[in-house]
GROMACS .gro file of C-alpha atoms in nm:
model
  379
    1UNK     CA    1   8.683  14.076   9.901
    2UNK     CA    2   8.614  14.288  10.194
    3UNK     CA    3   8.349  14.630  10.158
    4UNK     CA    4   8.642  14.851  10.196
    5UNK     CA    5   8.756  14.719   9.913
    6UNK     CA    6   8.474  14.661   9.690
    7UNK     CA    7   8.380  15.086   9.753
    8UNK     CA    8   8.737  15.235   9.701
    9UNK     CA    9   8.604  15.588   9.763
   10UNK     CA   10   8.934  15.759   9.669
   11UNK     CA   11   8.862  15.685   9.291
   12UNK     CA   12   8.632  15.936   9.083
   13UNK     CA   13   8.369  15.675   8.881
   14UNK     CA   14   8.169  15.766   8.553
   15UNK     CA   15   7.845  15.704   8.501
   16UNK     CA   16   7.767  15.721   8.101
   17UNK     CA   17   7.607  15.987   7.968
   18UNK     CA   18   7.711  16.213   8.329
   19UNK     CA   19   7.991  16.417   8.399
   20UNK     CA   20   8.236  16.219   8.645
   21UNK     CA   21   8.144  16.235   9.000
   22UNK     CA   22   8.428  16.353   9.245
   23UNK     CA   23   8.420  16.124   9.576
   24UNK     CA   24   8.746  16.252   9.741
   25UNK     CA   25   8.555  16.509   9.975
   26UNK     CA   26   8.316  16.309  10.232
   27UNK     CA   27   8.006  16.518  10.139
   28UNK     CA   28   7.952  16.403   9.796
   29UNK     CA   29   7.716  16.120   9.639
   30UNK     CA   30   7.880  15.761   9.659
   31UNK     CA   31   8.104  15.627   9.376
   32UNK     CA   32   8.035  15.337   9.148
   33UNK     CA   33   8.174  15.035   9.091
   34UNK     CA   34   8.172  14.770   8.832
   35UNK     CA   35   8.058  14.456   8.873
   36UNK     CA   36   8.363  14.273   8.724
   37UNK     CA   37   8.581  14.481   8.986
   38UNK     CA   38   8.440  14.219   9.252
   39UNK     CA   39   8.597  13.952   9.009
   40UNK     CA   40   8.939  14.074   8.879
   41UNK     CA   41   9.191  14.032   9.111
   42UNK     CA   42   9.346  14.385   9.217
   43UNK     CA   43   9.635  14.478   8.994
   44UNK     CA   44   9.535  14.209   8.722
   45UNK     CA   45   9.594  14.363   8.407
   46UNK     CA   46   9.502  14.091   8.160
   47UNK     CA   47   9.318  13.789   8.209
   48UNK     CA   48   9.480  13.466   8.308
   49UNK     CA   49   9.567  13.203   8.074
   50UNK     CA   50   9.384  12.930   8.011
   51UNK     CA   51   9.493  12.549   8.162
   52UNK     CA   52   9.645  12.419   7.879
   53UNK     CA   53   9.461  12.112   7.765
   54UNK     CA   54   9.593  11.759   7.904
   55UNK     CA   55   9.819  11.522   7.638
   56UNK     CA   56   9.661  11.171   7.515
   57UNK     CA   57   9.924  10.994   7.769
   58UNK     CA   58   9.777  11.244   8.073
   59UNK     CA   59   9.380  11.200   7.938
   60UNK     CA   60   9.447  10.803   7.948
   61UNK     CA   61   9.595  10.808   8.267
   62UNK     CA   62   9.321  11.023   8.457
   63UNK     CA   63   9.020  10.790   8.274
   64UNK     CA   64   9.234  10.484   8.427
   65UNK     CA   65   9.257  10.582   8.772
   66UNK     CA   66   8.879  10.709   8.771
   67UNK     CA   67   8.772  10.364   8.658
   68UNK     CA   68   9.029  10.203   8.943
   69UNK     CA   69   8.832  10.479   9.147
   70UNK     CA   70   8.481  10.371   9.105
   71UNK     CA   71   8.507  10.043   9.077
   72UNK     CA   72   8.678  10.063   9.485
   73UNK     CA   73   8.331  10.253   9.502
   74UNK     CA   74   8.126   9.991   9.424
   75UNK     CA   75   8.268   9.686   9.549
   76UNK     CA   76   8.296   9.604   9.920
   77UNK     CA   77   8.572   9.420  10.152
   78UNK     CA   78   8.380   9.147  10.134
   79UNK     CA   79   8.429   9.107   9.750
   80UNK     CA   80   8.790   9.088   9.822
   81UNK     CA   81   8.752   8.739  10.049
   82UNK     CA   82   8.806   8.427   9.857
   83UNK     CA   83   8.533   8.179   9.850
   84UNK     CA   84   8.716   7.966  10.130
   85UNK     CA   85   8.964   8.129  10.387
   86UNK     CA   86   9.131   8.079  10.732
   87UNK     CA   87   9.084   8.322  11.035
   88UNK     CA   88   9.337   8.283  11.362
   89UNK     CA   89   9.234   8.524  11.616
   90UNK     CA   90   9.443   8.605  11.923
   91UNK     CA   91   9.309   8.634  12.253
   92UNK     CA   92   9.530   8.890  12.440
   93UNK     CA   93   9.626   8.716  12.758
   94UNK     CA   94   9.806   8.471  12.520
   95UNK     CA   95  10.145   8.488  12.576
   96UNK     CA   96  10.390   8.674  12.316
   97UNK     CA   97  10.600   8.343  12.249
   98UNK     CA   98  10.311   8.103  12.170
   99UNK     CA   99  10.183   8.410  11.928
  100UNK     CA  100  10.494   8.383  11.740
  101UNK     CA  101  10.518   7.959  11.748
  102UNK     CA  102  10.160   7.986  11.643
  103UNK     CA  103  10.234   8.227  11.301
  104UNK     CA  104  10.519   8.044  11.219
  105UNK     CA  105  10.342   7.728  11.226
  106UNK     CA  106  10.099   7.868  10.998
  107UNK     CA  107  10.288   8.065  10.760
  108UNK     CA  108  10.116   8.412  10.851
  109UNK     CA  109  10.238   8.725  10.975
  110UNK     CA  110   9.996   8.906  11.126
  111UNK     CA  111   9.675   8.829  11.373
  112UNK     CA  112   9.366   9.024  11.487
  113UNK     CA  113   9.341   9.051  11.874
  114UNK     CA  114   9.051   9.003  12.097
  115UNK     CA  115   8.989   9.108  12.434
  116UNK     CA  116   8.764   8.811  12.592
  117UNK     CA  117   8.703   9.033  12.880
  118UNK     CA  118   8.503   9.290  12.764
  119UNK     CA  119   8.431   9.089  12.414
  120UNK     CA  120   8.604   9.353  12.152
  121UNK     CA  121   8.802   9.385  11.881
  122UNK     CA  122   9.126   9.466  12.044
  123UNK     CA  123   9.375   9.522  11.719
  124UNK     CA  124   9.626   9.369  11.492
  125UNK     CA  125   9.925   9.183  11.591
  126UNK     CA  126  10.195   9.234  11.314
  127UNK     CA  127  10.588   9.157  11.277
  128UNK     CA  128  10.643   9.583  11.356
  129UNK     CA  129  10.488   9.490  11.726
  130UNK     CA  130  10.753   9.118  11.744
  131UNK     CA  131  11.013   9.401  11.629
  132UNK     CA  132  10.947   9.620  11.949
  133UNK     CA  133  10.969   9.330  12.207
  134UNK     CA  134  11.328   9.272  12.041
  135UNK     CA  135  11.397   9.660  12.062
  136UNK     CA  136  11.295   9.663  12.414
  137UNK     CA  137  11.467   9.376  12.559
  138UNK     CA  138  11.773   9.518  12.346
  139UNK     CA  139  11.757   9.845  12.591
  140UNK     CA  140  11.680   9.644  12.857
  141UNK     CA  141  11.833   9.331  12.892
  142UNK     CA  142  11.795   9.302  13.250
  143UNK     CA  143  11.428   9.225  13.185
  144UNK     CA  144  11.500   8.897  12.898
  145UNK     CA  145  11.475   8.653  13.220
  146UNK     CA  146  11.061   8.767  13.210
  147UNK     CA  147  11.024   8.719  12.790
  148UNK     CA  148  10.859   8.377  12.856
  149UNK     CA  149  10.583   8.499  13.065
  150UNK     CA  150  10.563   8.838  12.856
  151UNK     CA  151  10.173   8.836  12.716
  152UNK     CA  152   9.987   9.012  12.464
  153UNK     CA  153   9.791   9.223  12.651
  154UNK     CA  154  10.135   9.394  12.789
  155UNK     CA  155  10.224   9.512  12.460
  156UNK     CA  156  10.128   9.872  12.466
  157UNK     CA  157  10.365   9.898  12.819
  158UNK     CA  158  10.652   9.799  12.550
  159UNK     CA  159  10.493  10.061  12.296
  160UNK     CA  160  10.508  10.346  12.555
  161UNK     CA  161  10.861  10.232  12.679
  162UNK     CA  162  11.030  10.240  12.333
  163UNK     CA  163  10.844  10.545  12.214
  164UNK     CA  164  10.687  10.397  11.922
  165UNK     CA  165  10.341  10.423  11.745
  166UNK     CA  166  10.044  10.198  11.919
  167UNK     CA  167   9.969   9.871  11.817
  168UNK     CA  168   9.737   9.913  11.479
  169UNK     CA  169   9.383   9.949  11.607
  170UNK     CA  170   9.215  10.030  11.266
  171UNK     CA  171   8.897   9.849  11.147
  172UNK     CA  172   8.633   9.825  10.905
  173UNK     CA  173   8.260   9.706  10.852
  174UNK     CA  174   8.275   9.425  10.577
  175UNK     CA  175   7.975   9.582  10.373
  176UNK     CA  176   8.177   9.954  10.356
  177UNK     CA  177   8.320  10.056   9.994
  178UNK     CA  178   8.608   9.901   9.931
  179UNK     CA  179   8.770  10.244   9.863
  180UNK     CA  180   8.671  10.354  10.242
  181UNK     CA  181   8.906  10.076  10.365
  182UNK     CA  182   9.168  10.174  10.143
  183UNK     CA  183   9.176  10.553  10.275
  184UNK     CA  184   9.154  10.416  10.612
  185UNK     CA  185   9.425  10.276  10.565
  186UNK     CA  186   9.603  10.500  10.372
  187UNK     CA  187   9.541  10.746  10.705
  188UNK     CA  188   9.666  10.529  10.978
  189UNK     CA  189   9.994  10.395  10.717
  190UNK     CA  190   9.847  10.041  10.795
  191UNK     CA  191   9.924   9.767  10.551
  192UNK     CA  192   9.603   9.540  10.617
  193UNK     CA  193   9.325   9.583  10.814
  194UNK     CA  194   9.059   9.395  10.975
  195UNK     CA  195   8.671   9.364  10.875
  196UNK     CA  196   8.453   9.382  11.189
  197UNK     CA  197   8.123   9.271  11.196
  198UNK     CA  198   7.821   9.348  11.468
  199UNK     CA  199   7.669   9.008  11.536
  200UNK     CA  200   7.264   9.051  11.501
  201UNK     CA  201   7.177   8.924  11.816
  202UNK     CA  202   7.419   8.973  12.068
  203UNK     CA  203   7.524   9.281  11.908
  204UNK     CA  204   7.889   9.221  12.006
  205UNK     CA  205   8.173   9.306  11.746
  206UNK     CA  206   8.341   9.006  11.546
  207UNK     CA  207   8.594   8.951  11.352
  208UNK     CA  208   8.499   8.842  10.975
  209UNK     CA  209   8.854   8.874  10.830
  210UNK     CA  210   9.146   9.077  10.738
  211UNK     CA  211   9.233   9.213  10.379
  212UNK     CA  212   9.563   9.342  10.277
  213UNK     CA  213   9.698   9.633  10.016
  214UNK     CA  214   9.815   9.332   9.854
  215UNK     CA  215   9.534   9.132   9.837
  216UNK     CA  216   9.323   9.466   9.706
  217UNK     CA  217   9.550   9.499   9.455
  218UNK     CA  218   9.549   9.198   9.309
  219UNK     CA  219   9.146   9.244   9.302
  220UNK     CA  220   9.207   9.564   9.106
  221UNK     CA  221   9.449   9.390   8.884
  222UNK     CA  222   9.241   9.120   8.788
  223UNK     CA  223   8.889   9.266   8.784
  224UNK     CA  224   8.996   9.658   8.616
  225UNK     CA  225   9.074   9.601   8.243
  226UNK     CA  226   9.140  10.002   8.244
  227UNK     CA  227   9.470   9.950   8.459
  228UNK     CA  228   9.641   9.915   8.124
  229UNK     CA  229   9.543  10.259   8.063
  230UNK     CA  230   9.834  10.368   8.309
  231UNK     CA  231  10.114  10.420   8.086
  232UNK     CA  232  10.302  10.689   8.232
  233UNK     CA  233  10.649  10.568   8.333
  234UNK     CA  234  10.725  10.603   8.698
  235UNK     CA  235  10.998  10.859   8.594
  236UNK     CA  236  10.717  11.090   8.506
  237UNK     CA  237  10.476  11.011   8.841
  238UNK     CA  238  10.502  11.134   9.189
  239UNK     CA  239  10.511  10.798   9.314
  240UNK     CA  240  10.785  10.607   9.569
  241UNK     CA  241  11.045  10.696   9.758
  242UNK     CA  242  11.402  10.794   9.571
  243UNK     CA  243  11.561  10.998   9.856
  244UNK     CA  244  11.682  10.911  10.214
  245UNK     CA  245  11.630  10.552  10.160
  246UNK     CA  246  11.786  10.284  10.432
  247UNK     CA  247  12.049  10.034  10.312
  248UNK     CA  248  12.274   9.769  10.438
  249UNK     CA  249  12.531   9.557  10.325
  250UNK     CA  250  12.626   9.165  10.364
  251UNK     CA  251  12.803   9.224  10.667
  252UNK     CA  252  12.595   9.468  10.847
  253UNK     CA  253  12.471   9.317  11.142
  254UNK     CA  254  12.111   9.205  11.197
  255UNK     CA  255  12.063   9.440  11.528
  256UNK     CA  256  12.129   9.792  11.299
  257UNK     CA  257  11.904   9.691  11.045
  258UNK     CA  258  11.623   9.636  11.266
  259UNK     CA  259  11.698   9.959  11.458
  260UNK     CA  260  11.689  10.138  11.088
  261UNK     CA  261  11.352   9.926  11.080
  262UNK     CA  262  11.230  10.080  11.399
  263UNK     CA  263  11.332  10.434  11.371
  264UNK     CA  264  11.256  10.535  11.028
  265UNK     CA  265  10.919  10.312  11.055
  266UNK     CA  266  11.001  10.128  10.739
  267UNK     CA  267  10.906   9.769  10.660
  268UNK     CA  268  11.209   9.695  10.437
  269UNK     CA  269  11.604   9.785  10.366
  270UNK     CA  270  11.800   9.690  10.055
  271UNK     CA  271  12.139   9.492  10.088
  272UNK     CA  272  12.416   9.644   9.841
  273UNK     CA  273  12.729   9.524   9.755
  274UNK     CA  274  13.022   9.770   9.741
  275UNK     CA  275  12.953   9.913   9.431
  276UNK     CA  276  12.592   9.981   9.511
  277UNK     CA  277  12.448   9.708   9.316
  278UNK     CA  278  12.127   9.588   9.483
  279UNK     CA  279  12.148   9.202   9.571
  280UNK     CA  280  11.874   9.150   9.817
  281UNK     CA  281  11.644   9.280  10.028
  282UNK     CA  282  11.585   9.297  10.432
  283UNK     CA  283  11.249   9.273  10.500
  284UNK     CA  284  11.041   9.294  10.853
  285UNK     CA  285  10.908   8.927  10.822
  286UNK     CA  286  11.202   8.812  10.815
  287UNK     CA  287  11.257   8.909  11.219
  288UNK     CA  288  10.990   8.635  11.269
  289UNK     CA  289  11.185   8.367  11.141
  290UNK     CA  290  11.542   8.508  11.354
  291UNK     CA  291  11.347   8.491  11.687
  292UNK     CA  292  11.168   8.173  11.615
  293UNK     CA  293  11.154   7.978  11.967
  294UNK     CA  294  11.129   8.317  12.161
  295UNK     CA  295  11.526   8.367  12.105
  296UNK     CA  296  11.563   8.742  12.132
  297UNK     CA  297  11.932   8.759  12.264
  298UNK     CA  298  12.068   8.568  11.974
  299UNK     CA  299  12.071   8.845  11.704
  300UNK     CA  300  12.447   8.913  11.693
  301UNK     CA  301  12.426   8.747  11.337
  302UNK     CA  302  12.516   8.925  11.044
  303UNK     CA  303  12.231   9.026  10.713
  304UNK     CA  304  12.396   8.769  10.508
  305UNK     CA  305  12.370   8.484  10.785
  306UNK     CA  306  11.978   8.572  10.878
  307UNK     CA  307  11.902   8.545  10.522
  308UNK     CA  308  11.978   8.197  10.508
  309UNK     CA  309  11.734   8.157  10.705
  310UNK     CA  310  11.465   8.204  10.484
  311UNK     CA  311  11.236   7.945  10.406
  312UNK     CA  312  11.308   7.745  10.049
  313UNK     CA  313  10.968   7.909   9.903
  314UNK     CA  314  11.045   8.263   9.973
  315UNK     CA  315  10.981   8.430   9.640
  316UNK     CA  316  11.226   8.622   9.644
  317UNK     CA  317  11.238   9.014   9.540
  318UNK     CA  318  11.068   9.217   9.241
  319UNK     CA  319  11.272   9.513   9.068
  320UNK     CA  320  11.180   9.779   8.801
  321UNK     CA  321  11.305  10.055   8.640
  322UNK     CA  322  11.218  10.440   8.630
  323UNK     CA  323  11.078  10.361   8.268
  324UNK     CA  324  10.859  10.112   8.379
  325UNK     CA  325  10.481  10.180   8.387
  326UNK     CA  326  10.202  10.091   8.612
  327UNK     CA  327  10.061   9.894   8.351
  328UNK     CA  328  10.299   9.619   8.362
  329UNK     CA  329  10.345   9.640   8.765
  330UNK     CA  330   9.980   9.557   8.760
  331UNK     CA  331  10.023   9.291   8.560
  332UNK     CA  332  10.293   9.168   8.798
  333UNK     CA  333  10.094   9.207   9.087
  334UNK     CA  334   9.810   8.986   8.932
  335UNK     CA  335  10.094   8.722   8.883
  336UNK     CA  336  10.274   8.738   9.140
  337UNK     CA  337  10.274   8.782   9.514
  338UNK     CA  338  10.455   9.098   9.535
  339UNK     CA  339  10.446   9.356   9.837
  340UNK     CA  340  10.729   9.663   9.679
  341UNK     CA  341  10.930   9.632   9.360
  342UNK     CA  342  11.329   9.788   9.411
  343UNK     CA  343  11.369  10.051   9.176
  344UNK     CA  344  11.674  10.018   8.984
  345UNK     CA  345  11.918  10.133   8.689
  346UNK     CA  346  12.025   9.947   8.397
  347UNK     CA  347  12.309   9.865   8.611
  348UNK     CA  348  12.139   9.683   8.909
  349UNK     CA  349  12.228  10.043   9.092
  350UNK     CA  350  11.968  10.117   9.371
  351UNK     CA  351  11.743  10.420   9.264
  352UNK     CA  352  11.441  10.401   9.492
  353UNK     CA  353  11.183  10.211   9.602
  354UNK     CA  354  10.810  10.177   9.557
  355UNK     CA  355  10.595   9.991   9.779
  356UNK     CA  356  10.251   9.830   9.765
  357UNK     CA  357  10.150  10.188   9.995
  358UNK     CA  358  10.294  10.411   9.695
  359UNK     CA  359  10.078  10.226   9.440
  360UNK     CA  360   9.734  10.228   9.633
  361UNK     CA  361   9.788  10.636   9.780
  362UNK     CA  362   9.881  10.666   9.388
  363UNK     CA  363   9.546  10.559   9.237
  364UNK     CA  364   9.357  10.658   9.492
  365UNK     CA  365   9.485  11.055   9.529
  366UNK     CA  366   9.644  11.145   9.264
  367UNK     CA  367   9.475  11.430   9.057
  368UNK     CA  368   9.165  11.321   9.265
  369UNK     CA  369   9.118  11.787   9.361
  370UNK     CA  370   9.182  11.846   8.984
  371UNK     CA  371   8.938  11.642   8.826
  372UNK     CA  372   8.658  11.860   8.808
  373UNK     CA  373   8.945  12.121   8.590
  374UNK     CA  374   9.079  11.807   8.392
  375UNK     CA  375   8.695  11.710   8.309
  376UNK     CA  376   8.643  11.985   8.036
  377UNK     CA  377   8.957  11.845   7.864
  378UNK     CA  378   8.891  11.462   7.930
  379UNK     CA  379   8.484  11.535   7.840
   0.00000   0.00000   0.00000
C-alpha cells in the first residue's frame, strides 16, 4: 500500500476520549489511522472466508505426492542405474546412417554424443533428430544423392533448415537429486537425459549414463509404497492431454503422420478406425525401423503397412479410462514397460492421452505453491 494511501487526509479520524479532528483544511494537525487499515483491503467490508478444509481423497493425495516428492529429494541419478548396464556413445563425425545401423542393431533409440575434438559432451541423439533428416530430404530431395555421407556433426545445419528445436543438449551430474533431473527435464520437454561426470584427474566431462522418465518411474513405483495413496481418478486431475490431439487412420500415409509428428512436436498419434475406435498407435520409434538401411525416399507406405514392420516383441499399447487412478497406472508402470497409456471410453472411443511427461510434471508440480495453505488442514 502506497503513503498516499495509508494517510487518506480527506477523512476526519477520532481519537477516544477527543472531539474528532477535522483534516480537510491543510493547516490542521494530521489524521489517524488504524493499524488494521494497512491490512484490510480497501472496500472490504467483511472478512474473507476461510479455505475450506481439504476432503480425505484430497488429504491422501497431497501426503502421496509429498512422499513421491522427497523421496526424488533424497535419492540421486545414480540410484536409478541398475547394477550392470550398457553405454554406446556417439562420436559426432560418425556418419548419420551407421548411427541408425548401429541402434537398430542394439535395440536402443537414443545415444549421447561426443565431440572428440574439443573432448565434451556434445548431446543426445534421439528418433525426433532421424525424423528431421527424413523431413529435410522430404523438402529437399535434390540433396538425397549426399544422405550417405551426411554425418552427425551436420545435424544442427538440418535443425536450422527445417525450423525445428536443437538437438537435446540437457545434462546432469550423477550425484544431483534425483528430483533436479526430473525438473530439468521437465524444462527442456526432454524424455531422458544424460548423467555427466567430471573425471578427477583430467577434469574432462564424461559420460556415466542416461536415465529416462520411464526408467524414474519405475524407481518411484517400486521403491514409494505411498503411490497407492493416489486415488483420485484422472477425471478429477489436471493431468494429459484431451483436446487437439493428432490422429490417423489405417490408410493414412506414413509421410502425414510424421509431418503431424514434426509440427505439433509430439512423440505419438493414435490410429482410429471409422467409428473412432482406437486400434493402434503411431509412435516416433517406429520411423527407425521404416528407414532402416538409410532408405529415406521409400516412405510412400501407408500406417497400416509400416506397422507390420514392427518387431515380434513390440509390447504393444497400454489404455485406461478417465476413472482410472494413478494408483493402478503405477502399478502398471512397475510391471510393465510402458511410455503413455491411450485414454479411452467404455467403448474403445479415443478420449485423450496421457504420457509418461503428464505423470512425472503431475507429481512433481501439482499443488507443490499450495502446500504451505493445505498444511494446516493435512497437519
Amino acid at each position: 500500500m502506497s503513503g498516499k494511501e495509508a494517510l487518506d487526509f480527506s477523512q476526519s479520524a477520532t481519537v477516544p476520549g477527543k472531539p474528532p479532528v477535522s483534516t480537510k483544511s491543510g493547516h490542521e494537525g494530521p489524521g489517524f489511522v488504524a493499524p488494521a487499515s494497512y491490512l484490510r483491503p480497501r472496500g472490504a467490508s467483511r472478512p474473507m472466508a476461510p479455505v475450506k478444509p481439504l476432503s480425505p481423497i484430497d488429504q491422501e493425495q497431497i501426503e502421496g505426492l509429498r512422499a513421491i516428492r522427497a523421496f526424488l529429494k533424497v535419492r540421486t541419478s545414480y540410484d536409478v542405474l541398475p547394477l550392470s548396464f550398457r553405454l554406446i556413445v556417439f562420436d559426432t563425425a560418425l556418419l548419420v546412417k551407421k548411427s541408425l545401423n548401429i541402434l537398430i542393431q542394439n535395440g536402443i533409440v537414443s545415444a549421447p554424443l561426443w565431440d572428440s575434438k574439443t573432448s565434451t559432451f556434445a548431446g543426445l541423439l534421439t528418433t525426433s533428430d532421424y525424423i528431421n533428416v527424413i523431413q529435410y530430404y522430404w523438402q529437399n530431395p535434390d540433396a538425397l544423392a549426399a544422405v550417405d555421407q551426411f554425418r552427425l556433426n551436420s545435424l544442427r545445419e538440418i535443425e536450422k533448415a527445417i525450423g525445428v528445436a536443437p538437438i537435446e543438449t540437457v545434462s546432469i551430474h550423477p550425484l544431483r537429486p534425483l528430483y533436479d533431473a526430473c525438473r530439468k527435464m521437465l524444462e527442456s520437454r526432454a524424455r531422458r537425459i544424460p548423467l555427466v561426470d567430471v573425471d578427477d584427474e583430467t577434469q574432462r566431462a564424461m559420460i556415466v549414463s542416461v536415465v529416462t522418465q520411464y526408467r524414474i518411474l519405475k524407481f518411484v513405483a517400486v521403491n514409494v509404497k505411498e503411490t497407492q495413496m493416489l486415488r483420485k481418478p484422472l477425471r478429477n486431475l489436471r493431468i494429459g492431454t484431451y483436446s487437439g490431439l493428432q490422429t490417423a487412420d489405417m490408410d493414412t500415409p506414413v509421410m502425414d503422420v510424421i509431418h503431424m509428428l514434426v509440427k505439433k512436436n509430439i512423440s505419438s498419434v493414435p490410429i482410429l478406425n471409422s467409428e473412432g475406435v482406437v486400434i493402434n498407435v503411431f509412435e516416433a520409434v517406429d520411423v527407425i525401423t521404416l528407414i532402416k538401411g538409410g532408405i529415406y525416399d521409400d516412405l510412400n507406405l501407408s500406417v497400416g503397412d509400416a506397422l507390420l514392420k514392427r518387431s515380434e516383441d513390440f509390447a504393444g499399447i497400454y489404455t485406461c479410462s478417465m476413472n482410472d487412478r494413478l494408483d493402478t497406472i503405477f502399478d502398471t508402470i512397475r510391471k510393465s514397460r510402458v511410455h503413455r497409456l491411450v485414454v479411452i471410453d467404455e467403448s474403445s472411443r479415443l478420449k485423450g492421452l496421457l504420457t509418461l511427461s503428464d505423470i512425472l510434471e503431475y507429481i512433481l508440480l501439482e499443488g507443490e505453491g499450495d502446500e504451505n495453505e493445505q498444511q494446516r488442514y493435512v497437519a
